[in-house]
PDB file of C-alpha atoms in Angstrom:
ATOM      1  CA  UNK H 177      -0.018   0.254  -0.212  1.00  0.00           C
ATOM      2  CA  UNK H 178       1.139   3.520  -0.540  1.00  0.00           C
ATOM      3  CA  UNK H 179       0.481   4.363   2.952  1.00  0.00           C
ATOM      4  CA  UNK H 180       4.208   5.070   4.489  1.00  0.00           C
ATOM      5  CA  UNK H 181       4.595   7.954   1.534  1.00  0.00           C
ATOM      6  CA  UNK H 182       4.325  10.533   1.423  1.00  0.00           C
ATOM      7  CA  UNK H 183       2.318  12.849  -1.988  1.00  0.00           C
ATOM      8  CA  UNK H 184       5.197  15.480  -2.968  1.00  0.00           C
ATOM      9  CA  UNK H 185       4.442  19.597  -3.244  1.00  0.00           C
ATOM     10  CA  UNK H 186       3.295  21.731  -5.823  1.00  0.00           C
ATOM     11  CA  UNK H 187       5.091  24.173  -7.617  1.00  0.00           C
ATOM     12  CA  UNK H 188       5.205  26.882  -6.757  1.00  0.00           C
ATOM     13  CA  UNK H 189       6.322  29.588  -9.549  1.00  0.00           C
ATOM     14  CA  UNK H 190       7.478  32.673  -8.768  1.00  0.00           C
ATOM     15  CA  UNK H 191       4.924  36.125  -8.901  1.00  0.00           C
ATOM     16  CA  UNK H 192       5.725  39.090 -11.839  1.00  0.00           C
ATOM     17  CA  UNK H 193       6.726  42.207 -10.633  1.00  0.00           C
ATOM     18  CA  UNK H 194       4.800  44.433 -12.073  1.00  0.00           C
ATOM     19  CA  UNK H 195       7.466  46.342 -13.448  1.00  0.00           C
ATOM     20  CA  UNK H 196       8.196  43.725 -15.850  1.00  0.00           C
ATOM     21  CA  UNK H 197       7.547  43.855 -19.339  1.00  0.00           C
ATOM     22  CA  UNK H 198       5.883  40.961 -21.661  1.00  0.00           C
ATOM     23  CA  UNK H 199       8.974  39.805 -22.542  1.00  0.00           C
ATOM     24  CA  UNK H 200      10.898  39.650 -19.475  1.00  0.00           C
ATOM     25  CA  UNK H 201       7.559  37.786 -18.053  1.00  0.00           C
ATOM     26  CA  UNK H 202       7.701  34.923 -20.776  1.00  0.00           C
ATOM     27  CA  UNK H 203      11.451  34.742 -19.560  1.00  0.00           C
ATOM     28  CA  UNK H 204      11.256  34.002 -16.578  1.00  0.00           C
ATOM     29  CA  UNK H 205       8.132  32.150 -17.005  1.00  0.00           C
ATOM     30  CA  UNK H 206      10.660  29.833 -19.106  1.00  0.00           C
ATOM     31  CA  UNK H 207      13.440  29.828 -17.465  1.00  0.00           C
ATOM     32  CA  UNK H 208      11.247  29.182 -13.992  1.00  0.00           C
ATOM     33  CA  UNK H 209      10.001  25.967 -16.771  1.00  0.00           C
ATOM     34  CA  UNK H 210      13.183  25.466 -17.884  1.00  0.00           C
ATOM     35  CA  UNK H 211      14.061  24.488 -14.132  1.00  0.00           C
ATOM     36  CA  UNK H 212      11.619  22.244 -12.454  1.00  0.00           C
ATOM     37  CA  UNK H 213      11.881  18.341 -12.087  1.00  0.00           C
ATOM     38  CA  UNK H 214       7.927  16.793 -13.040  1.00  0.00           C
ATOM     39  CA  UNK H 215       8.017  13.206 -13.091  1.00  0.00           C
ATOM     40  CA  UNK H 216       3.819  12.405 -14.925  1.00  0.00           C
ATOM     41  CA  UNK H 217       2.138   9.609 -15.495  1.00  0.00           C
ATOM     42  CA  UNK H 218       1.700  10.419 -19.107  1.00  0.00           C
ATOM     43  CA  UNK H 219      -0.620   7.823 -19.995  1.00  0.00           C
ATOM     44  CA  UNK H 220      -1.703   4.891 -19.391  1.00  0.00           C
ATOM     45  CA  UNK H 221      -2.739   1.970 -21.525  1.00  0.00           C
ATOM     46  CA  UNK H 222      -4.316  -1.047 -23.190  1.00  0.00           C
ATOM     47  CA  UNK H 223      -4.143  -3.760 -25.596  1.00  0.00           C
ATOM     48  CA  UNK H 224      -5.080  -7.969 -26.006  1.00  0.00           C
ATOM     49  CA  UNK H 225      -2.540 -10.238 -27.031  1.00  0.00           C
ATOM     50  CA  UNK H 226      -4.128 -13.645 -28.389  1.00  0.00           C
ATOM     51  CA  UNK H 227      -2.756 -16.734 -26.631  1.00  0.00           C
ATOM     52  CA  UNK H 228      -4.238 -19.848 -27.635  1.00  0.00           C
ATOM     53  CA  UNK H 229      -4.137 -20.511 -23.582  1.00  0.00           C
ATOM     54  CA  UNK H 230      -6.381 -17.584 -23.244  1.00  0.00           C
ATOM     55  CA  UNK H 231      -6.037 -13.740 -24.166  1.00  0.00           C
ATOM     56  CA  UNK H 232      -3.851 -11.068 -22.646  1.00  0.00           C
ATOM     57  CA  UNK H 233      -4.402  -7.726 -21.203  1.00  0.00           C
ATOM     58  CA  UNK H 234      -1.078  -5.931 -21.161  1.00  0.00           C
ATOM     59  CA  UNK H 235      -1.255  -2.790 -19.309  1.00  0.00           C
ATOM     60  CA  UNK H 236       1.264   0.212 -20.521  1.00  0.00           C
ATOM     61  CA  UNK H 237       2.066   2.102 -18.245  1.00  0.00           C
ATOM     62  CA  UNK H 238       4.029   6.161 -18.850  1.00  0.00           C
ATOM     63  CA  UNK H 239       6.226   7.716 -16.777  1.00  0.00           C
ATOM     64  CA  UNK H 240       7.710  10.649 -18.455  1.00  0.00           C
ATOM     65  CA  UNK H 241      10.062  13.986 -17.118  1.00  0.00           C
ATOM     66  CA  UNK H 242       7.535  16.542 -18.720  1.00  0.00           C
ATOM     67  CA  UNK H 243       9.985  18.962 -16.400  1.00  0.00           C
ATOM     68  CA  UNK H 244      12.667  20.950 -17.640  1.00  0.00           C
ATOM     69  CA  UNK H 245      15.635  19.864 -15.296  1.00  0.00           C
ATOM     70  CA  UNK H 246      16.835  15.575 -14.458  1.00  0.00           C
ATOM     71  CA  UNK H 247      14.931  13.690 -11.446  1.00  0.00           C
ATOM     72  CA  UNK H 248      18.053  12.240  -9.904  1.00  0.00           C
ATOM     73  CA  UNK H 249      17.374   9.943  -7.320  1.00  0.00           C
ATOM     74  CA  UNK H 250      18.954   7.185  -4.775  1.00  0.00           C
ATOM     75  CA  UNK H 251      17.243   3.225  -4.905  1.00  0.00           C
ATOM     76  CA  UNK H 252      14.403   2.456  -3.709  1.00  0.00           C
ATOM     77  CA  UNK H 253      12.682   6.323  -3.085  1.00  0.00           C
ATOM     78  CA  UNK H 254      10.024   5.853  -5.010  1.00  0.00           C
ATOM     79  CA  UNK H 255       8.317   3.779  -7.151  1.00  0.00           C
ATOM     80  CA  UNK H 256       5.084   3.490  -9.591  1.00  0.00           C
ATOM     81  CA  UNK H 257       2.203   1.534  -7.923  1.00  0.00           C
ATOM     82  CA  UNK H 258      -0.678  -0.363 -10.110  1.00  0.00           C
ATOM     83  CA  UNK H 259      -3.732  -0.599  -9.335  1.00  0.00           C
ATOM     84  CA  UNK H 260      -6.747  -2.174 -10.109  1.00  0.00           C
ATOM     85  CA  UNK H 261     -10.611  -0.621  -9.152  1.00  0.00           C
ATOM     86  CA  UNK H 262     -13.217  -3.091  -9.123  1.00  0.00           C
ATOM     87  CA  UNK H 263     -15.236  -0.053  -6.860  1.00  0.00           C
ATOM     88  CA  UNK H 264     -13.063   3.440  -5.946  1.00  0.00           C
ATOM     89  CA  UNK H 265     -13.250   1.852  -1.857  1.00  0.00           C
ATOM     90  CA  UNK H 266     -11.090  -1.477  -2.532  1.00  0.00           C
ATOM     91  CA  UNK H 267      -8.514  -0.577  -4.549  1.00  0.00           C
ATOM     92  CA  UNK H 268      -5.863  -3.584  -5.032  1.00  0.00           C
ATOM     93  CA  UNK H 269      -2.248  -3.591  -6.047  1.00  0.00           C
ATOM     94  CA  UNK H 270      -1.176  -5.467  -8.725  1.00  0.00           C
ATOM     95  CA  UNK H 271       1.855  -4.589  -9.396  1.00  0.00           C
ATOM     96  CA  UNK H 272       5.294  -2.220  -8.064  1.00  0.00           C
ATOM     97  CA  UNK H 273       7.020  -0.803 -10.906  1.00  0.00           C
ATOM     98  CA  UNK H 274      10.600   0.973  -8.990  1.00  0.00           C
ATOM     99  CA  UNK H 275      12.436   3.780 -10.609  1.00  0.00           C
ATOM    100  CA  UNK H 276      14.869   5.792  -9.984  1.00  0.00           C
ATOM    101  CA  UNK H 277      16.651   9.094 -11.882  1.00  0.00           C
ATOM    102  CA  UNK H 278      14.960  10.712 -15.260  1.00  0.00           C
ATOM    103  CA  UNK H 279      16.205  13.080 -17.520  1.00  0.00           C
ATOM    104  CA  UNK H 280      13.919  16.136 -18.304  1.00  0.00           C
ATOM    105  CA  UNK H 281      12.119  15.291 -21.540  1.00  0.00           C
ATOM    106  CA  UNK H 282      12.680  10.692 -21.271  1.00  0.00           C
ATOM    107  CA  UNK H 283       9.956   9.301 -20.974  1.00  0.00           C
ATOM    108  CA  UNK H 284       9.911   5.344 -19.517  1.00  0.00           C
ATOM    109  CA  UNK H 285       7.195   2.429 -19.571  1.00  0.00           C
ATOM    110  CA  UNK H 286       6.091  -0.080 -17.381  1.00  0.00           C
ATOM    111  CA  UNK H 287       4.137  -3.574 -17.912  1.00  0.00           C
ATOM    112  CA  UNK H 288       2.122  -5.308 -16.744  1.00  0.00           C
ATOM    113  CA  UNK H 289      -0.138  -8.341 -17.959  1.00  0.00           C
ATOM    114  CA  UNK H 290      -3.367  -9.993 -16.432  1.00  0.00           C
ATOM    115  CA  UNK H 291      -5.671 -12.485 -18.179  1.00  0.00           C
ATOM    116  CA  UNK H 292      -8.081 -10.076 -20.236  1.00  0.00           C
ATOM    117  CA  UNK H 293     -11.394  -9.472 -19.328  1.00  0.00           C
ATOM    118  CA  UNK H 294     -14.126 -11.529 -20.646  1.00  0.00           C
ATOM    119  CA  UNK H 295     -16.021 -10.649 -24.184  1.00  0.00           C
ATOM    120  CA  UNK H 296     -19.050 -11.074 -22.536  1.00  0.00           C
ATOM    121  CA  UNK H 297     -18.101  -8.918 -19.032  1.00  0.00           C
ATOM    122  CA  UNK H 298     -19.298  -4.813 -19.899  1.00  0.00           C
ATOM    123  CA  UNK H 299     -17.833  -3.630 -16.207  1.00  0.00           C
ATOM    124  CA  UNK H 300     -13.731  -5.034 -16.067  1.00  0.00           C
ATOM    125  CA  UNK H 301     -11.885  -3.073 -13.574  1.00  0.00           C
ATOM    126  CA  UNK H 302     -10.265  -0.057 -13.937  1.00  0.00           C
ATOM    127  CA  UNK H 303      -7.038   0.784 -13.275  1.00  0.00           C
ATOM    128  CA  UNK H 304      -4.939   3.330 -11.777  1.00  0.00           C
ATOM    129  CA  UNK H 305      -1.200   4.352 -11.951  1.00  0.00           C
ATOM    130  CA  UNK H 306       0.204   6.637  -9.527  1.00  0.00           C
ATOM    131  CA  UNK H 307       3.415   8.012  -8.491  1.00  0.00           C
ATOM    132  CA  UNK H 308       3.918   7.048  -5.069  1.00  0.00           C
ATOM    133  CA  UNK H 309       7.314   8.953  -2.841  1.00  0.00           C
ATOM    134  CA  UNK H 310       8.855   8.351   0.874  1.00  0.00           C
ATOM    135  CA  UNK H 311       7.618  10.563   3.335  1.00  0.00           C
ATOM    136  CA  UNK H 312      11.257  12.655   3.361  1.00  0.00           C
ATOM    137  CA  UNK H 313      12.236  12.848   0.371  1.00  0.00           C
ATOM    138  CA  UNK H 314      11.610  16.608   0.357  1.00  0.00           C
ATOM    139  CA  UNK H 315      13.705  17.206   3.399  1.00  0.00           C
ATOM    140  CA  UNK H 316      16.309  14.717   2.120  1.00  0.00           C
ATOM    141  CA  UNK H 317      18.656  17.145   1.127  1.00  0.00           C
ATOM    142  CA  UNK H 318      18.050  16.174  -1.944  1.00  0.00           C
ATOM    143  CA  UNK H 319      16.337  19.205  -4.607  1.00  0.00           C
ATOM    144  CA  UNK H 320      17.421  17.336  -7.356  1.00  0.00           C
ATOM    145  CA  UNK H 321      15.116  13.617  -6.459  1.00  0.00           C
ATOM    146  CA  UNK H 322      11.792  16.765  -5.108  1.00  0.00           C
ATOM    147  CA  UNK H 323       8.903  16.634  -7.845  1.00  0.00           C
ATOM    148  CA  UNK H 324       7.191  19.940  -8.133  1.00  0.00           C
ATOM    149  CA  UNK H 325       3.746  18.494  -9.543  1.00  0.00           C
ATOM    150  CA  UNK H 326       1.297  15.637  -7.864  1.00  0.00           C
ATOM    151  CA  UNK H 327      -1.087  17.237  -9.870  1.00  0.00           C
ATOM    152  CA  UNK H 328      -0.074  14.529 -12.646  1.00  0.00           C
ATOM    153  CA  UNK H 329       0.954  11.575 -10.012  1.00  0.00           C
ATOM    154  CA  UNK H 330      -1.635   9.817 -11.259  1.00  0.00           C
ATOM    155  CA  UNK H 331      -3.915   8.256 -13.495  1.00  0.00           C
ATOM    156  CA  UNK H 332      -6.992   6.664 -14.186  1.00  0.00           C
ATOM    157  CA  UNK H 333      -8.142   4.302 -17.372  1.00  0.00           C
ATOM    158  CA  UNK H 334     -10.541   1.383 -18.363  1.00  0.00           C
ATOM    159  CA  UNK H 335     -10.013  -1.075 -20.995  1.00  0.00           C
ATOM    160  CA  UNK H 336     -13.025  -0.596 -22.472  1.00  0.00           C
ATOM    161  CA  UNK H 337     -12.425   3.288 -23.209  1.00  0.00           C
TER     162      UNK H 337
END
């Protein structure tokens, strides 16, 4: 479960003084965005693999550093957790994908396979991918592993949609 992990903080983008020109304002925004470290779950996709022993549902989770600065951390300080949700209040963790460093603009994919829902199953479960951090990651004296935006750390999708 993710009870012993902490969520990251929302970025604090500096406010622009009223004396700045629009060009200076744009430059400051670009500089700020270039310095942000932002691992994000950018995609959760599904494909069915036909096998004689039974169809397989392949779930692909895409993690991307959408920030402009490299994410650099130690092993076991963060991971991506995949949950199966038949109901939102009872998620079942099905896989934990560890990751460590992630350069700016780079993606990493994680794959989980499970038996595919039968064609008559109208309501397959949702799947939720979540980036989870150790509780002390924001206070560990390493600013290169501080996620600037927690709003993009989770994504939920259903294989039927």
